[in-house]
Coordinates of C-alpha atoms and ligand atoms in Angstrom, one line a residue:
M9 CA -0.2 0.0 -0.2
Q10 CA 1.2 3.4 -1.2
K11 CA 1.9 6.2 1.6
I12 CA 1.0 9.8 1.3
K13 CA 2.5 12.0 3.8
P14 CA 0.3 15.1 4.3
T15 CA 2.1 18.6 4.6
V16 CA 1.2 20.6 7.4
S17 CA 1.8 24.2 6.9
G18 CA 0.6 27.5 8.2
M19 CA -1.0 25.5 11.0
D20 CA -2.5 27.5 13.5
I21 CA -2.2 25.4 17.0
I22 CA -4.7 26.7 19.6
C23 CA -4.4 25.7 23.5
A24 CA -6.0 25.8 26.0
E25 CA -4.4 25.2 29.1
Q26 CA -4.6 26.8 32.8
P27 CA -2.5 25.9 35.4
A28 CA -4.1 24.3 38.3
G29 CA -4.2 26.6 41.9
A30 CA -2.6 25.7 45.1
T31 CA -3.8 22.1 46.1
G32 CA -3.1 19.2 48.8
I33 CA -3.3 15.7 47.2
V34 CA -3.8 12.5 50.0
I35 CA -3.3 9.9 48.0
F36 CA -4.7 6.6 49.9
G37 CA -2.6 3.4 49.3
A38 CA 0.7 5.7 48.4
S39 CA 3.4 2.6 49.2
G40 CA 1.3 0.8 46.0
D41 CA 2.6 0.5 42.7
L42 CA 0.2 2.8 40.8
T43 CA 1.7 5.8 43.2
V44 CA 5.1 5.2 41.9
R45 CA 4.5 4.4 38.1
K46 CA 1.8 6.7 37.6
I47 CA 0.8 9.2 40.2
I48 CA 3.9 11.1 41.2
P49 CA 5.3 10.8 37.7
G50 CA 2.0 12.9 36.4
L51 CA 2.2 15.5 39.2
F52 CA 5.5 16.0 38.4
D53 CA 5.3 16.3 35.1
L54 CA 2.8 18.6 35.8
Y55 CA 4.7 20.6 38.2
R56 CA 7.7 20.7 35.9
R57 CA 5.7 22.4 33.0
D58 CA 4.3 24.9 35.3
L59 CA 0.8 23.4 35.4
M60 CA 0.9 23.0 39.1
S61 CA 1.1 25.9 41.7
G62 CA 4.3 25.9 43.8
N63 CA 2.1 25.9 46.3
F64 CA 1.0 22.1 46.7
Y65 CA 1.8 19.2 48.9
I66 CA 1.4 15.5 48.4
L67 CA 0.6 13.5 51.8
G68 CA 0.7 9.6 51.5
C69 CA -1.4 7.6 53.3
G70 CA -1.2 3.7 53.7
R71 CA -0.4 1.3 56.5
S72 CA 3.5 0.8 55.7
Q73 CA 5.9 2.5 58.2
I74 CA 7.3 5.3 56.6
T75 CA 8.8 8.4 57.4
D76 CA 8.6 11.2 55.5
E77 CA 12.4 11.1 54.4
Q78 CA 11.8 7.8 52.9
F79 CA 8.8 8.6 50.8
Q80 CA 10.4 11.7 50.1
K81 CA 13.1 9.4 48.4
T82 CA 10.9 6.9 46.8
A83 CA 8.8 9.7 45.1
A84 CA 12.4 11.2 43.8
E85 CA 13.5 7.8 42.5
S86 CA 10.1 7.4 40.9
I87 CA 10.3 10.4 38.5
E88 CA 12.8 10.4 35.5
D89 CA 14.2 13.9 34.7
E90 CA 17.7 15.6 34.2
D91 CA 16.7 18.3 36.3
S92 CA 17.4 17.1 39.7
D93 CA 17.4 20.5 41.3
K94 CA 13.4 20.5 40.1
I95 CA 13.2 17.0 41.5
K96 CA 14.3 17.9 45.1
S97 CA 12.3 20.6 45.3
F98 CA 8.9 18.8 44.2
A99 CA 9.9 16.0 46.8
A100 CA 10.4 18.3 49.4
K101 CA 6.7 18.5 48.9
C102 CA 5.8 15.0 49.8
H103 CA 4.9 13.5 53.2
F104 CA 3.2 10.3 54.7
L105 CA 0.8 9.4 56.9
T106 CA 0.5 5.7 58.4
G107 CA -2.5 4.1 59.6
G108 CA -5.0 1.6 59.1
Y109 CA -7.9 2.5 56.7
D110 CA -10.8 1.4 59.0
D111 CA -9.1 3.1 62.3
S112 CA -11.2 6.5 62.7
A113 CA -7.4 7.6 64.5
L114 CA -6.3 7.8 61.0
Y115 CA -8.4 10.4 60.4
E116 CA -8.4 12.4 63.3
Q117 CA -4.7 12.6 62.3
L118 CA -5.0 12.8 58.9
G119 CA -7.3 16.1 59.5
M120 CA -4.9 17.8 61.9
R121 CA -1.7 16.7 59.7
I122 CA -4.1 18.6 56.3
D123 CA -4.3 21.8 58.6
K124 CA -0.9 21.7 59.0
L125 CA 0.3 21.3 56.0
N126 CA -2.3 23.7 54.0
K127 CA -0.5 26.2 56.1
L128 CA 2.8 24.8 55.5
H129 CA 2.7 25.0 52.1
K130 CA 0.1 27.7 51.8
V131 CA -2.8 25.9 50.5
D132 CA -6.3 27.7 50.9
G133 CA -7.8 24.1 51.1
N134 CA -8.4 23.0 48.1
L135 CA -7.8 19.2 48.6
I136 CA -7.9 16.2 46.3
Y137 CA -8.4 12.4 48.2
Y138 CA -6.7 9.8 45.7
L139 CA -8.2 6.4 46.3
S140 CA -5.2 4.2 44.9
V141 CA -6.5 0.9 47.1
P142 CA -7.7 -2.5 46.1
P143 CA -11.2 -1.8 45.7
P144 CA -13.1 -3.4 49.0
L145 CA -10.9 -0.6 50.6
Y146 CA -13.1 2.4 48.7
P147 CA -16.6 2.1 50.9
V148 CA -14.9 2.1 54.4
I149 CA -12.1 5.3 53.5
V150 CA -15.1 7.0 51.9
Q151 CA -17.1 6.5 54.7
K152 CA -14.5 7.6 57.5
L153 CA -13.8 10.8 55.7
H154 CA -17.3 11.9 55.7
D155 CA -17.2 10.2 59.6
A156 CA -14.8 12.4 60.3
D157 CA -16.1 15.5 58.7
L158 CA -13.2 15.4 56.0
S159 CA -15.5 15.3 53.0
C160 CA -17.9 18.6 53.5
R161 CA -20.2 17.2 51.5
Q162 CA -22.4 19.3 53.3
D163 CA -20.7 22.6 52.8
P164 CA -21.5 24.4 50.1
Q165 CA -18.4 26.8 50.3
E166 CA -16.0 24.1 51.0
K167 CA -17.5 21.6 48.6
R168 CA -16.4 22.6 46.0
K169 CA -12.3 22.3 47.1
V170 CA -12.7 18.9 48.1
R171 CA -12.8 16.2 45.8
L172 CA -12.4 12.4 45.2
I173 CA -10.4 10.2 42.8
I174 CA -11.3 6.8 42.4
E175 CA -9.5 3.9 40.3
K176 CA -11.6 1.6 38.2
P177 CA -13.2 -1.1 39.0
F178 CA -16.2 0.6 39.8
G179 CA -17.5 -2.5 41.0
H180 CA -17.9 -6.0 39.7
D181 CA -21.1 -6.2 38.5
L182 CA -24.1 -3.6 38.5
D183 CA -25.5 -4.7 42.2
S184 CA -21.6 -4.0 43.5
A185 CA -21.5 -0.6 41.3
R186 CA -24.9 0.7 42.9
Q187 CA -23.6 -0.4 46.1
L188 CA -20.5 1.9 45.6
N189 CA -22.0 4.7 44.5
S190 CA -24.9 4.8 46.8
V191 CA -21.9 4.8 50.0
I192 CA -20.0 7.7 47.7
A193 CA -23.1 9.6 47.1
S194 CA -23.9 9.5 50.9
C195 CA -20.4 10.7 51.6
F196 CA -19.8 13.3 48.4
D197 CA -21.6 15.0 46.3
E198 CA -21.7 13.9 42.5
S199 CA -19.5 17.0 41.7
Q200 CA -17.2 16.1 43.7
I201 CA -16.2 13.0 42.9
Y202 CA -13.7 11.9 39.7
R203 CA -14.1 8.5 38.8
I204 CA -10.5 7.6 36.5
D205 CA -11.1 6.0 33.2
H206 CA -7.0 6.6 31.7
Y207 CA -7.9 5.7 28.4
L208 CA -10.1 9.2 28.5
G209 CA -6.9 11.2 29.5
K210 CA -4.9 9.8 26.6
E211 CA -4.5 12.3 23.7
T212 CA -5.9 10.0 21.0
V213 CA -8.8 9.2 22.6
Q214 CA -9.6 12.7 23.1
N215 CA -8.8 13.3 19.5
I216 CA -11.8 11.6 18.4
L217 CA -14.2 14.3 20.0
I218 CA -12.4 17.2 17.9
F219 CA -11.8 15.1 15.0
R220 CA -15.6 14.8 15.0
F221 CA -17.0 17.8 16.4
A222 CA -14.3 20.9 14.9
N223 CA -14.7 19.5 11.5
T224 CA -17.1 19.6 9.0
I225 CA -16.6 17.1 6.8
F226 CA -16.8 13.9 8.3
E227 CA -20.1 14.5 10.5
P228 CA -22.5 14.2 7.5
V229 CA -21.0 10.7 6.8
W230 CA -20.9 9.8 10.0
N231 CA -24.0 7.5 10.2
R232 CA -25.9 4.4 9.0
N233 CA -26.2 5.9 5.5
F234 CA -22.3 6.0 4.9
I235 CA -21.1 3.9 7.2
D236 CA -20.8 0.3 6.5
N237 CA -19.3 -1.1 10.4
V238 CA -16.8 0.2 13.1
Q239 CA -14.1 -2.1 14.4
I240 CA -12.5 -1.7 17.8
T241 CA -9.6 -3.0 18.9
I242 CA -7.7 -2.7 22.1
A243 CA -5.0 -5.5 21.7
E244 CA -2.0 -6.2 24.1
S245 CA 0.9 -8.3 23.7
L246 CA 1.6 -8.7 27.5
G247 CA 0.3 -11.1 29.7
V248 CA -1.0 -10.6 33.3
G249 CA 2.2 -9.7 34.8
H250 CA 2.5 -9.8 38.6
R251 CA -1.6 -9.1 38.5
A252 CA -2.9 -12.2 38.1
D253 CA -4.5 -12.5 41.3
Y254 CA -6.6 -9.3 40.4
Y255 CA -7.2 -10.3 37.0
D256 CA -8.3 -13.9 37.8
K257 CA -11.0 -12.7 39.2
S258 CA -11.9 -9.9 36.5
G259 CA -10.8 -10.9 33.5
A260 CA -11.1 -9.1 30.0
L261 CA -14.9 -8.3 30.0
R262 CA -14.8 -6.4 33.6
D263 CA -11.2 -5.0 33.0
I264 CA -11.0 -3.5 29.8
F265 CA -14.6 -3.9 28.4
Q266 CA -16.5 -2.5 30.8
N267 CA -14.9 0.8 30.9
H268 CA -12.1 1.4 28.2
M269 CA -14.0 -0.2 25.3
L270 CA -17.3 1.1 26.0
Q271 CA -16.1 4.7 27.1
M272 CA -14.4 4.8 23.0
L273 CA -17.9 3.4 21.6
A274 CA -19.4 6.2 23.5
L275 CA -17.3 8.9 21.8
V276 CA -16.8 7.4 18.7
A277 CA -20.8 7.0 18.6
M278 CA -22.7 9.6 20.5
E279 CA -24.5 12.6 19.3
P280 CA -22.7 16.0 19.5
P281 CA -23.0 17.6 22.9
A282 CA -24.0 21.1 22.9
S283 CA -20.7 22.3 24.5
F284 CA -17.2 21.1 26.2
E285 CA -18.8 21.0 29.5
A286 CA -18.9 18.4 31.6
N287 CA -22.3 17.2 31.8
C288 CA -22.9 18.5 28.2
V289 CA -20.6 15.6 27.8
R290 CA -21.2 12.9 29.9
D291 CA -25.1 13.2 29.3
E292 CA -24.6 12.3 25.3
K293 CA -22.2 9.6 26.6
A294 CA -24.9 8.0 28.6
K295 CA -27.5 8.2 26.6
L296 CA -25.6 6.7 23.8
L297 CA -24.4 3.7 26.1
E298 CA -28.1 3.3 27.1
S299 CA -29.2 3.1 23.0
I300 CA -26.7 -0.3 22.9
R301 CA -29.0 -3.5 22.1
P302 CA -28.6 -5.9 24.6
L303 CA -26.6 -8.9 23.7
E304 CA -27.6 -12.0 22.5
I305 CA -25.8 -14.3 24.5
E306 CA -27.5 -17.7 23.8
P307 CA -25.2 -20.3 22.1
W308 CA -26.8 -20.4 18.9
S309 CA -26.6 -16.7 18.3
A310 CA -23.5 -15.4 20.1
D311 CA -23.0 -12.1 19.8
I312 CA -20.3 -12.1 22.4
I313 CA -16.9 -14.5 22.7
K314 CA -14.3 -15.1 24.6
G315 CA -10.7 -16.4 24.6
Q316 CA -8.0 -17.5 26.9
Y317 CA -4.5 -17.4 25.7
T318 CA -2.4 -20.4 26.0
T319 CA 1.7 -21.1 25.4
G320 CA 2.8 -19.3 22.2
I321 CA 5.6 -17.4 21.0
I322 CA 6.2 -13.4 21.0
E323 CA 8.6 -11.6 19.8
G324 CA 10.6 -14.6 19.2
K325 CA 10.4 -15.5 23.1
S326 CA 8.5 -18.5 24.2
V327 CA 5.5 -17.1 26.6
P328 CA 3.6 -19.4 29.5
A329 CA 0.1 -20.3 29.1
Y330 CA -2.4 -18.3 30.8
R331 CA -3.2 -21.3 33.3
D332 CA 0.5 -21.6 34.2
E333 CA 1.1 -17.8 34.8
E334 CA 1.9 -17.5 38.9
G335 CA -1.2 -16.9 40.7
V336 CA -4.0 -18.6 38.1
A337 CA -6.0 -21.4 38.8
P338 CA -4.9 -24.3 36.9
D339 CA -7.9 -24.9 35.7
S340 CA -9.1 -21.0 35.2
K341 CA -11.9 -19.9 32.9
T342 CA -11.4 -16.4 33.2
E343 CA -11.3 -15.1 29.6
T344 CA -8.1 -13.0 28.6
F345 CA -9.9 -12.3 25.6
V346 CA -13.3 -11.0 24.4
A347 CA -14.7 -10.1 20.8
A348 CA -18.7 -8.6 20.8
R349 CA -20.8 -7.4 18.1
L350 CA -22.6 -4.8 19.2
Y351 CA -25.7 -2.8 17.3
I352 CA -26.9 0.6 19.1
D353 CA -30.8 1.1 18.9
N354 CA -31.1 4.9 17.8
W355 CA -31.8 7.0 14.1
R356 CA -28.1 7.6 14.0
W357 CA -26.7 3.3 14.0
K358 CA -29.7 1.1 13.3
N359 CA -28.3 -2.1 12.4
V360 CA -24.0 -1.0 11.9
P361 CA -22.5 -3.7 13.2
F362 CA -20.2 -2.4 16.0
F363 CA -17.0 -5.0 16.1
V364 CA -15.3 -4.8 19.3
R365 CA -12.1 -6.8 20.6
T366 CA -9.5 -6.4 23.4
G367 CA -7.2 -9.3 24.6
K368 CA -4.2 -9.8 25.9
Q369 CA -0.9 -11.7 24.5
L370 CA -2.0 -10.5 21.4
A371 CA 0.7 -10.5 18.0
A372 CA 1.2 -7.0 18.9
K373 CA 0.1 -3.6 20.8
N374 CA -2.5 -2.1 19.0
T375 CA -5.4 0.2 19.7
E376 CA -7.4 1.6 16.8
I377 CA -11.0 2.3 16.0
A378 CA -11.1 1.5 12.1
I379 CA -14.3 3.3 10.8
T380 CA -15.1 1.2 7.4
F381 CA -17.6 3.2 5.0
K382 CA -19.9 1.4 2.6
Q383 CA -18.5 0.5 -1.0
V384 CA -19.4 2.8 -4.0
P385 CA -23.4 1.8 -5.0
H386 CA -22.0 0.9 -8.6
S387 CA -18.1 0.5 -10.3
M388 CA -18.5 2.6 -13.8
F389 CA -15.2 0.8 -14.1
V390 CA -16.7 -2.8 -14.4
E391 CA -15.8 -3.6 -18.1
A392 CA -11.9 -3.0 -16.8
G393 CA -12.4 -6.0 -14.2
L394 CA -13.4 -3.1 -11.3
D395 CA -16.5 -3.8 -9.9
D396 CA -15.1 -4.7 -6.4
L397 CA -14.4 -1.5 -5.5
P398 CA -12.5 -1.5 -1.9
A399 CA -14.2 0.4 0.9
N400 CA -12.9 3.6 2.2
V401 CA -11.5 3.0 5.7
L402 CA -10.4 5.7 8.4
I403 CA -8.2 4.5 11.1
M404 CA -8.0 6.4 14.2
Q405 CA -4.7 5.2 15.6
I406 CA -4.8 5.3 19.7
Q407 CA -1.8 3.6 20.5
P408 CA 1.3 2.9 20.2
A409 CA 1.8 4.9 16.8
E410 CA -1.0 8.0 17.5
G411 CA -1.9 8.9 14.2
I412 CA -4.6 9.0 11.6
S413 CA -5.0 7.1 8.3
L414 CA -7.4 7.6 5.8
Q415 CA -7.6 4.8 2.9
F416 CA -9.1 5.8 -0.9
Q417 CA -8.8 4.6 -4.2
A418 CA -7.0 6.5 -6.6
K419 CA -5.0 6.3 -9.9
H420 CA -2.1 4.8 -10.1
P421 CA 0.1 6.0 -13.1
G422 CA 0.5 3.9 -16.0
S423 CA -2.3 2.5 -18.0
K424 CA -5.5 4.6 -18.3
L425 CA -7.2 2.2 -15.9
C426 CA -5.0 1.7 -12.9
V427 CA -6.6 2.0 -9.1
G428 CA -5.3 1.2 -6.2
T429 CA -5.6 2.3 -2.4
L430 CA -3.9 4.9 -1.0
D431 CA -3.0 5.3 2.6
M432 CA -3.0 9.1 3.6
N433 CA -1.6 9.0 7.2
F434 CA -0.9 11.5 9.9
H435 CA 1.5 10.8 12.9
Y436 CA 1.6 12.5 15.9
S437 CA 5.2 12.0 16.1
D438 CA 5.7 13.3 12.6
I439 CA 3.7 16.2 12.6
F440 CA 4.3 17.2 16.5
G441 CA 7.8 15.8 17.0
V442 CA 7.1 15.5 20.8
K443 CA 6.4 12.9 23.6
M444 CA 3.2 12.5 24.2
P445 CA 1.7 13.9 27.5
E446 CA 0.8 11.1 29.8
A447 CA -2.7 10.3 30.3
Y448 CA -2.8 10.5 34.1
S449 CA -1.3 14.2 33.6
R450 CA -4.2 15.3 32.0
L451 CA -6.6 13.5 34.6
L452 CA -5.0 15.2 37.6
L453 CA -4.7 18.7 36.5
D454 CA -8.1 18.3 35.2
A455 CA -9.1 17.1 38.8
M456 CA -7.7 20.3 40.8
L457 CA -9.0 22.3 38.1
G458 CA -12.5 21.0 39.3
D459 CA -13.2 20.0 35.5
Q460 CA -15.3 16.6 35.2
T461 CA -15.5 16.2 31.6
L462 CA -13.0 13.5 31.2
F463 CA -14.1 11.4 33.8
N464 CA -16.7 8.6 34.1
R465 CA -20.4 9.8 36.0
Y466 CA -22.5 7.2 37.9
D467 CA -24.9 6.4 35.6
S468 CA -22.5 5.6 32.4
V469 CA -20.7 2.9 35.0
E470 CA -24.0 1.6 35.9
I471 CA -25.3 1.7 32.1
A472 CA -22.1 -0.2 31.1
W473 CA -22.7 -2.8 33.7
K474 CA -26.1 -3.1 33.0
L475 CA -25.7 -4.2 29.1
L476 CA -22.8 -6.8 30.7
D477 CA -24.4 -8.0 33.8
P478 CA -26.9 -10.9 31.4
V479 CA -23.3 -11.9 29.7
L480 CA -21.6 -12.0 33.1
K481 CA -24.3 -14.1 34.7
S482 CA -24.7 -16.7 31.7
W483 CA -20.7 -17.5 32.0
R484 CA -21.3 -18.0 35.5
D485 CA -23.9 -20.1 35.2
N486 CA -22.4 -21.8 32.3
P487 CA -18.7 -22.2 33.4
T488 CA -17.4 -23.8 30.1
D489 CA -13.8 -23.4 29.2
P490 CA -13.1 -20.2 27.1
D491 CA -11.8 -21.0 23.3
F492 CA -7.9 -21.2 23.7
Y493 CA -5.7 -19.0 21.4
P494 CA -1.8 -19.2 21.2
A495 CA -0.1 -16.1 22.8
G496 CA 1.2 -14.0 19.6
A497 CA -1.9 -14.8 17.8
Q498 CA -3.6 -12.4 15.5
S499 CA -7.3 -13.8 16.1
F500 CA -9.1 -17.3 16.1
A501 CA -12.0 -19.4 15.3
A502 CA -14.3 -18.2 17.1
A503 CA -13.3 -14.6 16.8
D504 CA -13.3 -15.3 12.9
S505 CA -16.7 -16.5 12.9
L506 CA -17.9 -13.8 14.9
I507 CA -17.3 -11.1 12.7
E508 CA -17.4 -13.6 9.4
S509 CA -21.0 -14.3 9.9
A510 CA -21.7 -10.9 9.6
G511 CA -19.6 -11.1 6.1
R512 CA -16.8 -8.8 7.3
K513 CA -13.1 -9.7 8.6
W514 CA -10.8 -8.3 11.6
R515 CA -8.1 -6.0 10.6
P516 CA -5.0 -7.5 11.2
I517 CA -3.3 -6.9 14.5
E518 CA 0.3 -5.7 13.5
Ligands
BG6_615 C1 -5.7 -0.8 32.6 C2 -6.2 -2.8 32.7 O1 -6.7 -0.3 33.0 O2 -5.1 -1.0 31.3 C3 -4.7 -3.2 32.1 O3 -6.2 -3.0 34.3 C4 -4.2 -3.0 30.8 O4 -5.0 -5.1 32.2 C5 -4.5 -1.7 30.8 O5 -3.1 -3.9 30.3 C6 -4.3 -1.0 29.6 O6 -3.7 0.1 29.7 P1 -2.7 0.6 28.5 O7 -2.9 2.3 28.5 O8 -1.3 0.0 28.1 O9 -3.6 0.7 27.2

C-alpha cells in the first residue's frame, strides 16, 4: 500500500491550558505500585511544565511505616528527569501518614495533618483524596472521611474545594456498582467525584471529540447511510504480569471492556454535545450507552465470545499459557480475550455493526478504531474488471503509533485504468515531534481544576454494567472453558466466526 505524507503548513495551534491553583493531594495506598508508576510521575510532569502552583503538597497515606524522608526518597526515585533541582524541590513537598484504613484515629490525625500542611505549603483548602487502594477499601475510606467531617459534602463553600479521585474497577457487576455509588453518594456530592478511566486521558482518545466535532466534513457521513461497520480493537502483547491475582477474578470483560472499550465506543458514536462542558458530554455518552442493544448470549446466536491464551511465541520468546501464570488457577476459565458484535438502536446507527475486541498476549500492542464506509453503490469501471472497489477506511490509531489514516482509491500512474488503495497518514510524532503527554497528567490536572469532562459519571458506570450483567451471569451459570488461542496470535476461529458470520473481517493486529 502506498503512503502519502500530508503536509501541514501554516497550522494554527489553539491551546487552552490553565494551570492548577494551590492544592493538597492525599493519596491513600501511597506505598503501592500505581503511586510510583503513574501518580507521582504524573504530578511531577505538571510541576515541571508549570501547570501546578508551587503551593502544593502530597500526603501519602498507608499502612506501611514510612517516614516523610523515606517517602520523599521513593517519590524522587520514581521520577525520570534530568533536572535534579526540580525533583528535589518537588520531593520536599511529599509527606507520609501511617495508619489503618478502617481506624478512626487515622482520620483524626489526617484532619490535623491537612491543617498543618495547608499552612506550611500555603494551600487554602483545595484538597484531593486519591483512592489508589484495592476496591473493597473504597467504601471504608469514603465513609471514614465523611464521618471525620473531611468530605465537606454538606458545606457548599468547602465542597467545591474537596474532591475524590477513584480508580477503576467501579464495582464488579451492576449490584456492586450501585452499592458503591450509593455509599459514595452519601459521603460526597457527585460534583466532587472523579472516576478515572485512564483511556479518557489519552491524547488520541480525546482527539476523537476534536476530530468529530471541530470539522464539518466527517459529521455528515458519520451514520448508517455511509458507514458499513466500526471496529474497535484494544490488543495487548503483554500478559497479566504480576496482577494475576486481581485479573483471574476479573477477566477482560470487566478489566477493559466495561470501561475503556465502552468509553471509546461512546465517544465515536455519541451525538454532538451542545458544549464541551462536563455534563453536556457526559449526558450524550450516557444516552449512547443506554442505546446499545442488549447482547444475545444464547450459544446459537452469540454476539459475544471469550478466549484465553495458551503457550506461544511473542517477539521470538516463548511465553507461558495463562493457566500456568503464577497466581492463576490451573483450571481457570477467566477470559483473556473477548470480542463482541454490538448494535446501537438509535436513528444514527440502526443496524450498523460495531465489532469490538480486546485481548492479552496478542500479536502486537495496537489500539485503534477503524470506520469502514460503504462501498461505492455502482462501479463505472466494471468493464476493466473493477466491479468490487474497496471501501474507504478511516483509522484512528490510539496507540502505540498515534495518528489517523484514511484509505481511498486513486489512479496509479500507468495504464488508463490503473486503480489502487492509497493510505493518507498523519502521525502525531511526525507532526508534533514531542512525547505524548501521559494520560495521568491530563486527568490529575483536570481534577485539580475541577473539570469532570473526562471522568465517568455514576450513570455511565451503571449503564455499562447493565449491558454486561447478563453476559456475566450466563458465563457464571455455564462455566465452560473459553476458546483457546496461542499467545502471539492475531485471532482465532471463534473470534473470526463472530465477524465473518456478519460478512466482515477483522483488521490485522500488527
Ligand atoms: C488497565 C487494565 O486498565 O489498562 C490493564 O487493568 C491493561 O489490564 C491496561 O493492561 C492497558 O492500558 P494501556 O494504557 O497500556 O493500553
